[in-house]
Coordinates of C-alpha atoms in Angstrom, one line a residue:
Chain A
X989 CA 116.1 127.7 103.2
X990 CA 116.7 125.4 106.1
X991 CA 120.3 124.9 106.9
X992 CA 122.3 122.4 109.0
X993 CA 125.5 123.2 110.5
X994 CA 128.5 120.2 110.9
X995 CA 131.8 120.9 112.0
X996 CA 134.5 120.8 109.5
X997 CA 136.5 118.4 111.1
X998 CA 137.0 116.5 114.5
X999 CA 140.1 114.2 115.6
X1000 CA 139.6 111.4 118.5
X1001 CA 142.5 108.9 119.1
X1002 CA 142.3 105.5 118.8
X1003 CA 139.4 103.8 121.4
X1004 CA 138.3 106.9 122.4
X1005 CA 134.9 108.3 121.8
X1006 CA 134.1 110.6 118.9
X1007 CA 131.3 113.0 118.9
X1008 CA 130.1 114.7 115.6
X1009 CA 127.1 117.5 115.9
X1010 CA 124.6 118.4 113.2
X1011 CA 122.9 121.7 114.3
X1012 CA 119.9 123.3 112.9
X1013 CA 116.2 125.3 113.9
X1014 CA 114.4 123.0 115.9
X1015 CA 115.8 120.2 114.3
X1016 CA 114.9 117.6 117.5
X1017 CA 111.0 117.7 116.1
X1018 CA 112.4 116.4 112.8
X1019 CA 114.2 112.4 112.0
X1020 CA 118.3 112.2 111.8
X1021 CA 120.0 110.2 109.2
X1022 CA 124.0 109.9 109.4
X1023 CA 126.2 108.6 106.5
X1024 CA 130.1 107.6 106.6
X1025 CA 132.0 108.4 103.1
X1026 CA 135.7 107.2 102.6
X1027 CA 137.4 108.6 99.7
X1028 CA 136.5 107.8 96.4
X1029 CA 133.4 105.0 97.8
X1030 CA 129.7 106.2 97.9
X1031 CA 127.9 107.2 101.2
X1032 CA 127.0 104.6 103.7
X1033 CA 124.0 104.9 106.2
X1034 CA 125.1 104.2 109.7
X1035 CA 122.3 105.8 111.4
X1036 CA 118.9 106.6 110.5
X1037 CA 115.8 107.7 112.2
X1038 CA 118.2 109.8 114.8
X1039 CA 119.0 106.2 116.6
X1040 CA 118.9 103.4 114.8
X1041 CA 121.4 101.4 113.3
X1042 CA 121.2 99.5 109.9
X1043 CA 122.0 95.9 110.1
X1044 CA 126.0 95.6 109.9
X1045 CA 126.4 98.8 111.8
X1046 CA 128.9 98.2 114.5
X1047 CA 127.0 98.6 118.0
X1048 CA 130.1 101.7 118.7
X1049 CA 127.6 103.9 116.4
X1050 CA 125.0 105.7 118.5
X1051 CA 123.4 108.8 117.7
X1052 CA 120.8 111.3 119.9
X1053 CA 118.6 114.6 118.4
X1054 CA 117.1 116.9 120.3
X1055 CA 116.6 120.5 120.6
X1056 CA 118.8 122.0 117.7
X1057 CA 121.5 119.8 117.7
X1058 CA 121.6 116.1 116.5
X1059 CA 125.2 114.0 117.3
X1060 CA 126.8 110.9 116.1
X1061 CA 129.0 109.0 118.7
X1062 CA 131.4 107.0 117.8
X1063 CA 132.4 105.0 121.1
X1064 CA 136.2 103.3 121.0
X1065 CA 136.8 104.9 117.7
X1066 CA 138.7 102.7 115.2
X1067 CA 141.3 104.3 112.2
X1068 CA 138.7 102.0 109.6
X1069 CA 136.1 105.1 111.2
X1070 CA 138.3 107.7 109.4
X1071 CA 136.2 109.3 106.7
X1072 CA 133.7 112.2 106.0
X1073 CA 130.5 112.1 108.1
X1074 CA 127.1 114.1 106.9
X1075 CA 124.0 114.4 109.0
X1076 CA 120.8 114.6 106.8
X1077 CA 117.2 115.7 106.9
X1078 CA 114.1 117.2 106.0
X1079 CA 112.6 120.0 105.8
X1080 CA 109.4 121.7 104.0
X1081 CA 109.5 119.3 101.2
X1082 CA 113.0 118.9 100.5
X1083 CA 116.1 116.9 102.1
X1084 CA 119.1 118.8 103.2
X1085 CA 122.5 117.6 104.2
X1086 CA 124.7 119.0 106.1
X1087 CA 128.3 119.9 104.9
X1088 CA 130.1 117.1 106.2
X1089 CA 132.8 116.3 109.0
X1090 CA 136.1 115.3 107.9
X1091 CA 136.7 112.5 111.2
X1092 CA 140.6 112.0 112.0
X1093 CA 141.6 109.4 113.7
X1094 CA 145.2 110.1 115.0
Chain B
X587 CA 121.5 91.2 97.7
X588 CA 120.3 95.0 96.8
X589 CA 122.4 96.5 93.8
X590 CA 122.3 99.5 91.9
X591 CA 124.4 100.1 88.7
X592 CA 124.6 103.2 87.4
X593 CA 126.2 103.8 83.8
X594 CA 129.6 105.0 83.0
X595 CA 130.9 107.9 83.5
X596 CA 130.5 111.4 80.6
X597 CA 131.9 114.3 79.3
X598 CA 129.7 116.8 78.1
X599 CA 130.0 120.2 76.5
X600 CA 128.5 123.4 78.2
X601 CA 125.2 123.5 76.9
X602 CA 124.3 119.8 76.2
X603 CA 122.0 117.0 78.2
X604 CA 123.5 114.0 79.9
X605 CA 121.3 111.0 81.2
X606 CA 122.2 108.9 83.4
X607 CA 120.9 104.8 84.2
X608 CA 120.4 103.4 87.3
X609 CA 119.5 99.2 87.2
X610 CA 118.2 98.0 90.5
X611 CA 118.4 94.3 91.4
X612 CA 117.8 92.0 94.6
X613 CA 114.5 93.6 95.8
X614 CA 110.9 94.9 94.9
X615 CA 111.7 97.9 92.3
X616 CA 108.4 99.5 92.7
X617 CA 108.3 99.2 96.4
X618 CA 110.9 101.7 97.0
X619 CA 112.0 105.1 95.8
X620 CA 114.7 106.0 94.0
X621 CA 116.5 109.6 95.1
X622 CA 119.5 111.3 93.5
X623 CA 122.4 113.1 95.1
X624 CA 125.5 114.8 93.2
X625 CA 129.0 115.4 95.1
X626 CA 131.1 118.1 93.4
X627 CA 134.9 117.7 93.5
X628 CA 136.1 117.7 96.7
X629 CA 132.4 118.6 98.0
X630 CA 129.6 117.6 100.4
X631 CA 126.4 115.9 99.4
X632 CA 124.0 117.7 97.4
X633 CA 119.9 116.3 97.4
X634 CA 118.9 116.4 93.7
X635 CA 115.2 114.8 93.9
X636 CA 113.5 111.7 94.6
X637 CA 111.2 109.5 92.4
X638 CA 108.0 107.3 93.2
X639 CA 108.8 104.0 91.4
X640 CA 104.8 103.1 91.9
X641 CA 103.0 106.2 90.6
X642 CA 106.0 108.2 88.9
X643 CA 105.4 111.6 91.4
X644 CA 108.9 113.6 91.7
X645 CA 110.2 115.7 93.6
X646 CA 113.2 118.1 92.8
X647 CA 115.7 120.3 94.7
X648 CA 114.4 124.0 93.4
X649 CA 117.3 125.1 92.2
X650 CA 117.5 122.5 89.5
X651 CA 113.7 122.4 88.7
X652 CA 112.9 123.2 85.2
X653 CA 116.8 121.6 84.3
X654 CA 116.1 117.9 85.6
X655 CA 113.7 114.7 85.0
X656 CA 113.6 111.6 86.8
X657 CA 111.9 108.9 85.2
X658 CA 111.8 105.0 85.6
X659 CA 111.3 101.7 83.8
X660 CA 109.3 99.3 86.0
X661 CA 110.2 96.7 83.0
X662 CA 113.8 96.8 83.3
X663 CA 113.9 97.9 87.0
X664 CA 115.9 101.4 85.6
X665 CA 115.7 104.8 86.5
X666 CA 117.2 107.7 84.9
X667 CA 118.1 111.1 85.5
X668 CA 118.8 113.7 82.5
X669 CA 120.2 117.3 83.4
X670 CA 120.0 119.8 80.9
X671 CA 121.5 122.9 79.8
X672 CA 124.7 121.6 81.5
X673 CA 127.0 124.0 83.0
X674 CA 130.7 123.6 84.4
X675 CA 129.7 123.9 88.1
X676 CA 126.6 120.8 87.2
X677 CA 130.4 118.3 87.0
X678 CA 129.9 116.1 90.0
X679 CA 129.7 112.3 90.9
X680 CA 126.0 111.5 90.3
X681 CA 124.6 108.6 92.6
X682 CA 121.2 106.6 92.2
X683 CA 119.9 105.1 95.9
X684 CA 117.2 103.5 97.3
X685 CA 114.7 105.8 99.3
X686 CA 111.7 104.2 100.5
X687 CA 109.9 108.2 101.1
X688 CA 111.8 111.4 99.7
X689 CA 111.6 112.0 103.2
X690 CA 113.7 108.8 105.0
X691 CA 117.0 107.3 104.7
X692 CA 118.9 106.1 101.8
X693 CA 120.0 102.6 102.4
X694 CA 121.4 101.5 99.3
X695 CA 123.7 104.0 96.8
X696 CA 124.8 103.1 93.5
X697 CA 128.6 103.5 92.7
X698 CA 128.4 106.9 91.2
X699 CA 128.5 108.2 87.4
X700 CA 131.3 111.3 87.1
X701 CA 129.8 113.9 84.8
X702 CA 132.6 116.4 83.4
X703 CA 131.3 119.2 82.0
X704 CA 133.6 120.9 79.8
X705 CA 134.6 123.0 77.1

């Protein structure tokens, strides 16, 4: 079954520019959604179709996908972006997630 | 604005069924899908299945095929989900959201219905 890879965690400082990856087999040829999750809230979309941003997105969400590996930037990183980040996606009929990135902002 | 309100939360025996409501207001109900997700305790995201509110086609994650239906209620603007033969590892936040293909992005989640499943 068709798997995609996420970082456990990553830590950026305050303003700086956070990257998280999503990795999986040829995963450039298929769309990207990213979701934010702070504890004990359900999912939010903050990217979808690899690059585009939902309406009340902050513009400092940006993501790319190609080749195997998909990202979510997160330019001049604020501590409100603290929470658990998963990638999403499908594949031969069925949508996967990845296992989700725990974002610190420290 | 978009809402989904899922039913309260349930503790269920080993064994038993649980179904679980999910009322959509401020948009189209039949123009959009509805696709379920689960989140164990302390856990990632898990894709449970995804239901056409037009024709009523499904599609379910394979391992829970067999355990799961997804139904809706064009009337009322309500889906459900029921999971049988629950087991301890099926306890999980259960969310509802808005999925226009089984395929695309969820834009709208409900707030979640905890399902303990216990002795």
């Amino acid at each position: 079954s068709y798997e995609l890879t996420q970082p456990p965690s990553v830590s950026v400082s305050p303003g700086q520019t956070a990257s998280i990856t999503c990795s999986g087999d040829k995963l450039g040829d298929k769309y990207v959604y990213w979701y934010q999750q702070k504890p004990g809230q359900s999912p939010v979309l903050v990217i979808y179709e690899d690059n585009k941003r939902p309406s009340g997105i902050p513009e400092r969400f940006s993501g790319s996908n190609s080749g195997n590996t998909a990202t979510l930037t997160i330019s001049g990183t604020q501590a409100m972006d603290e929470a658990d980040y998963y990638c999403q996606a499908w594949d031969s009929s069925h949508v996967v997630f990845g296992g989700g990135t725990k974002l610190t902002v420290l | 604005q978009v809402q989904l309100v899922q039913s309260g939360a349930e503790v269920k025996k080993p064994g038993a069924s649980v179904k679980v409501s999910c009322k959509a207001s401020g948009y189209s109900f039949s123009s959009y899908g509805i696709t379920w997700v689960r989140q164990a305790p302390g856990q990632g995201l898990e894709w449970m299945g995804w239901i056409s509110t037009y024709k009523g086609d499904t599609n379910f994650a394979q391992k829970l095929r067999g355990r799961v239906t997804m139904t809706t209620d064009t009337s009322t603007s309500t889906a459900y989900m029921e999971l049988r033969s629950l087991r301890s590892d099926d306890t999980a936040v259960y969310y509802c959201a808005r999925g226009d293909t089984p395929a695309a992005g969820i834009d709208y989640w409900g707030q979640g219905t905890l399902v303990t499943v216990s002795s």
